[in-house]
């Protein structure tokens, strides 16, 4: 039996009646304002290329650790979700098969923040009428695949559709910001700006910490690996 989407427009508000009333008033007075995103894990390159996303699996599942970690916590192997392995062992590469695993276990996201985000994306952005499950997995995959290959779902089109005023990306200390330069030099009016995130050069527990320090030193023309220098 299909599960049809019915999303209450005030689903994110406090259940207390008085608080909910105030929240609705504030929301309705600001709903039409542009979005200012101060911290987004969006690769600026997608706005440079402005090409269709590869497929639904590469868009929703493989790059999103909130999704695959949740499924892993419920006993689903990361290899079955197409997540690259540290030792280079084989993982599933068929995007439809990965999507089917995701759809069959979609119910596991019930009551989670990730489930709320996914419901909103599928229903409000992509106009999907049913929640994913084992029966409709392929149908929804094909519907999503068709949409992300249409002009209205290209990265720049989505930026404008969402009424974004400014989008801040997350950039490492060693990022050369070439993609940001390309966006700035293009004839597109979207405002995408970098945000400095130095974790890779400041977190001593990060595996690539020393390599990042060396790279950063080369970029600034100074040895950062020795206090005596």
mmCIF file of C-alpha atoms in Angstrom, residues 51-216:
data_model
loop_
_atom_site.group_PDB
_atom_site.id
_atom_site.type_symbol
_atom_site.label_atom_id
_atom_site.label_comp_id
_atom_site.label_asym_id
_atom_site.label_seq_id
_atom_site.Cartn_x
_atom_site.Cartn_y
_atom_site.Cartn_z
ATOM 1 C CA UNK A 51 25.431 20.406 -15.002
ATOM 2 C CA UNK A 52 22.758 17.886 -13.969
ATOM 3 C CA UNK A 53 23.461 15.897 -10.812
ATOM 4 C CA UNK A 54 24.737 12.393 -11.749
ATOM 5 C CA UNK A 55 21.782 10.386 -10.405
ATOM 6 C CA UNK A 56 19.535 10.265 -7.316
ATOM 7 C CA UNK A 57 21.954 8.001 -5.441
ATOM 8 C CA UNK A 58 24.928 10.315 -5.983
ATOM 9 C CA UNK A 59 22.771 13.272 -5.006
ATOM 10 C CA UNK A 60 21.066 11.965 -1.870
ATOM 11 C CA UNK A 61 22.883 8.942 -0.445
ATOM 12 C CA UNK A 62 26.598 8.512 -1.172
ATOM 13 C CA UNK A 63 27.729 12.046 -0.212
ATOM 14 C CA UNK A 64 25.474 12.367 2.857
ATOM 15 C CA UNK A 65 26.991 10.836 5.987
ATOM 16 C CA UNK A 66 23.798 11.538 7.951
ATOM 17 C CA UNK A 67 22.005 9.091 5.683
ATOM 18 C CA UNK A 68 24.518 6.273 5.337
ATOM 19 C CA UNK A 69 25.590 6.394 9.006
ATOM 20 C CA UNK A 70 21.977 6.078 10.071
ATOM 21 C CA UNK A 71 21.487 3.043 7.858
ATOM 22 C CA UNK A 72 24.791 1.572 9.041
ATOM 23 C CA UNK A 73 23.649 1.938 12.669
ATOM 24 C CA UNK A 74 20.738 -0.346 11.776
ATOM 25 C CA UNK A 75 22.967 -3.091 10.417
ATOM 26 C CA UNK A 76 23.169 -2.157 6.748
ATOM 27 C CA UNK A 77 26.647 -2.513 5.281
ATOM 28 C CA UNK A 78 28.360 0.597 3.962
ATOM 29 C CA UNK A 79 29.555 -1.484 1.026
ATOM 30 C CA UNK A 80 25.926 -2.010 0.001
ATOM 31 C CA UNK A 81 25.440 1.769 0.005
ATOM 32 C CA UNK A 82 28.364 2.454 -2.335
ATOM 33 C CA UNK A 83 30.526 4.128 0.313
ATOM 34 C CA UNK A 84 34.228 3.887 -0.672
ATOM 35 C CA UNK A 85 36.219 1.583 1.610
ATOM 36 C CA UNK A 86 39.502 2.484 3.292
ATOM 37 C CA UNK A 87 41.227 -0.677 2.078
ATOM 38 C CA UNK A 88 39.950 -0.331 -1.471
ATOM 39 C CA UNK A 89 37.742 -3.423 -1.324
ATOM 40 C CA UNK A 90 34.781 -3.685 -3.652
ATOM 41 C CA UNK A 91 31.567 -1.792 -2.938
ATOM 42 C CA UNK A 92 28.244 -1.646 -4.767
ATOM 43 C CA UNK A 93 28.450 0.627 -7.801
ATOM 44 C CA UNK A 94 24.990 0.202 -9.321
ATOM 45 C CA UNK A 95 23.137 3.394 -8.294
ATOM 46 C CA UNK A 96 19.716 1.761 -8.662
ATOM 47 C CA UNK A 97 20.630 -1.153 -6.370
ATOM 48 C CA UNK A 98 21.938 1.282 -3.761
ATOM 49 C CA UNK A 99 18.738 3.307 -4.059
ATOM 50 C CA UNK A 100 16.650 0.172 -3.574
ATOM 51 C CA UNK A 101 18.439 -0.578 -0.290
ATOM 52 C CA UNK A 102 17.788 3.004 0.805
ATOM 53 C CA UNK A 103 14.104 2.886 -0.201
ATOM 54 C CA UNK A 104 13.492 -0.481 1.462
ATOM 55 C CA UNK A 105 14.766 0.993 4.720
ATOM 56 C CA UNK A 106 13.313 4.476 4.412
ATOM 57 C CA UNK A 107 11.002 3.808 7.353
ATOM 58 C CA UNK A 108 14.046 3.797 9.633
ATOM 59 C CA UNK A 109 14.293 7.568 9.247
ATOM 60 C CA UNK A 110 10.893 8.112 10.852
ATOM 61 C CA UNK A 111 11.171 10.639 13.677
ATOM 62 C CA UNK A 112 14.724 11.698 12.795
ATOM 63 C CA UNK A 113 15.939 15.110 11.553
ATOM 64 C CA UNK A 114 17.247 13.404 8.422
ATOM 65 C CA UNK A 115 13.816 11.932 7.772
ATOM 66 C CA UNK A 116 12.267 15.389 8.073
ATOM 67 C CA UNK A 117 14.769 16.819 5.574
ATOM 68 C CA UNK A 118 14.235 13.966 3.118
ATOM 69 C CA UNK A 119 10.446 14.241 3.330
ATOM 70 C CA UNK A 120 10.684 17.962 2.606
ATOM 71 C CA UNK A 121 13.043 17.461 -0.342
ATOM 72 C CA UNK A 122 11.006 14.710 -1.949
ATOM 73 C CA UNK A 123 7.595 16.306 -1.418
ATOM 74 C CA UNK A 124 8.260 20.044 -1.678
ATOM 75 C CA UNK A 125 11.226 20.255 -4.048
ATOM 76 C CA UNK A 126 10.765 17.235 -6.306
ATOM 77 C CA UNK A 127 6.976 16.800 -5.990
ATOM 78 C CA UNK A 128 7.223 13.089 -5.252
ATOM 79 C CA UNK A 129 3.781 11.818 -4.237
ATOM 80 C CA UNK A 130 4.766 8.724 -2.271
ATOM 81 C CA UNK A 131 7.329 7.928 0.379
ATOM 82 C CA UNK A 132 10.051 5.568 -0.896
ATOM 83 C CA UNK A 133 9.628 1.882 -0.118
ATOM 84 C CA UNK A 134 10.565 -1.508 -1.549
ATOM 85 C CA UNK A 135 7.678 -1.457 -4.033
ATOM 86 C CA UNK A 136 8.089 1.977 -5.572
ATOM 87 C CA UNK A 137 11.891 2.306 -5.306
ATOM 88 C CA UNK A 138 12.639 2.026 -9.016
ATOM 89 C CA UNK A 139 9.695 4.199 -10.022
ATOM 90 C CA UNK A 140 10.767 7.041 -7.696
ATOM 91 C CA UNK A 141 14.402 6.642 -8.762
ATOM 92 C CA UNK A 142 13.424 7.073 -12.427
ATOM 93 C CA UNK A 143 11.141 10.021 -11.634
ATOM 94 C CA UNK A 144 13.915 11.777 -9.708
ATOM 95 C CA UNK A 145 16.461 10.958 -12.399
ATOM 96 C CA UNK A 146 14.252 12.515 -15.069
ATOM 97 C CA UNK A 147 13.774 15.671 -13.015
ATOM 98 C CA UNK A 148 17.424 16.267 -12.123
ATOM 99 C CA UNK A 149 18.226 16.085 -15.823
ATOM 100 C CA UNK A 150 15.759 18.858 -16.657
ATOM 101 C CA UNK A 151 16.778 22.554 -16.873
ATOM 102 C CA UNK A 152 14.697 23.598 -13.851
ATOM 103 C CA UNK A 153 16.723 21.336 -11.552
ATOM 104 C CA UNK A 154 20.180 22.510 -12.587
ATOM 105 C CA UNK A 155 22.211 23.963 -9.686
ATOM 106 C CA UNK A 156 21.873 27.608 -10.722
ATOM 107 C CA UNK A 157 18.160 27.203 -11.413
ATOM 108 C CA UNK A 158 17.625 25.706 -7.952
ATOM 109 C CA UNK A 159 19.602 28.540 -6.371
ATOM 110 C CA UNK A 160 17.236 31.030 -7.966
ATOM 111 C CA UNK A 161 14.123 28.939 -7.285
ATOM 112 C CA UNK A 162 14.944 28.850 -3.567
ATOM 113 C CA UNK A 163 15.256 32.652 -3.548
ATOM 114 C CA UNK A 164 18.776 32.521 -2.109
ATOM 115 C CA UNK A 165 20.397 35.890 -1.550
ATOM 116 C CA UNK A 166 23.813 34.571 -0.527
ATOM 117 C CA UNK A 167 25.210 31.070 -0.071
ATOM 118 C CA UNK A 168 28.355 30.498 1.975
ATOM 119 C CA UNK A 169 30.277 27.326 1.149
ATOM 120 C CA UNK A 170 32.596 25.403 3.465
ATOM 121 C CA UNK A 171 36.228 25.697 2.345
ATOM 122 C CA UNK A 172 39.397 24.236 3.820
ATOM 123 C CA UNK A 173 42.440 26.248 4.838
ATOM 124 C CA UNK A 174 44.303 24.975 1.766
ATOM 125 C CA UNK A 175 41.522 25.587 -0.771
ATOM 126 C CA UNK A 176 42.743 27.735 -3.676
ATOM 127 C CA UNK A 177 39.208 29.092 -4.245
ATOM 128 C CA UNK A 178 39.488 28.620 -8.015
ATOM 129 C CA UNK A 179 35.820 27.709 -8.290
ATOM 130 C CA UNK A 180 34.819 30.848 -6.428
ATOM 131 C CA UNK A 181 36.915 32.891 -8.824
ATOM 132 C CA UNK A 182 35.226 31.173 -11.767
ATOM 133 C CA UNK A 183 31.769 31.957 -10.357
ATOM 134 C CA UNK A 184 32.755 35.583 -9.797
ATOM 135 C CA UNK A 185 34.104 35.895 -13.348
ATOM 136 C CA UNK A 186 31.019 34.317 -14.948
ATOM 137 C CA UNK A 187 27.963 36.243 -16.049
ATOM 138 C CA UNK A 188 25.788 34.625 -13.392
ATOM 139 C CA UNK A 189 24.275 36.848 -10.703
ATOM 140 C CA UNK A 190 24.264 34.259 -7.929
ATOM 141 C CA UNK A 191 26.262 35.211 -4.842
ATOM 142 C CA UNK A 192 28.347 32.282 -3.563
ATOM 143 C CA UNK A 193 31.090 33.177 -1.085
ATOM 144 C CA UNK A 194 33.716 31.101 0.767
ATOM 145 C CA UNK A 195 33.763 30.346 4.483
ATOM 146 C CA UNK A 196 37.052 29.489 6.185
ATOM 147 C CA UNK A 197 36.952 26.071 7.885
ATOM 148 C CA UNK A 198 40.436 25.174 9.158
ATOM 149 C CA UNK A 199 39.641 21.778 10.733
ATOM 150 C CA UNK A 200 42.012 19.917 8.424
ATOM 151 C CA UNK A 201 44.913 22.115 9.495
ATOM 152 C CA UNK A 202 44.070 22.488 13.185
ATOM 153 C CA UNK A 203 42.681 19.100 14.237
ATOM 154 C CA UNK A 204 45.706 17.019 15.260
ATOM 155 C CA UNK A 205 43.560 13.867 15.243
ATOM 156 C CA UNK A 206 42.794 14.292 11.542
ATOM 157 C CA UNK A 207 44.716 11.723 9.501
ATOM 158 C CA UNK A 208 45.894 14.203 6.874
ATOM 159 C CA UNK A 209 46.758 16.967 9.333
ATOM 160 C CA UNK A 210 50.516 17.099 8.700
ATOM 161 C CA UNK A 211 50.095 16.986 4.918
ATOM 162 C CA UNK A 212 47.666 19.898 5.129
ATOM 163 C CA UNK A 213 50.107 21.888 7.261
ATOM 164 C CA UNK A 214 52.841 21.293 4.697
ATOM 165 C CA UNK A 215 50.545 22.306 1.830
ATOM 166 C CA UNK A 216 49.446 25.440 3.652
#
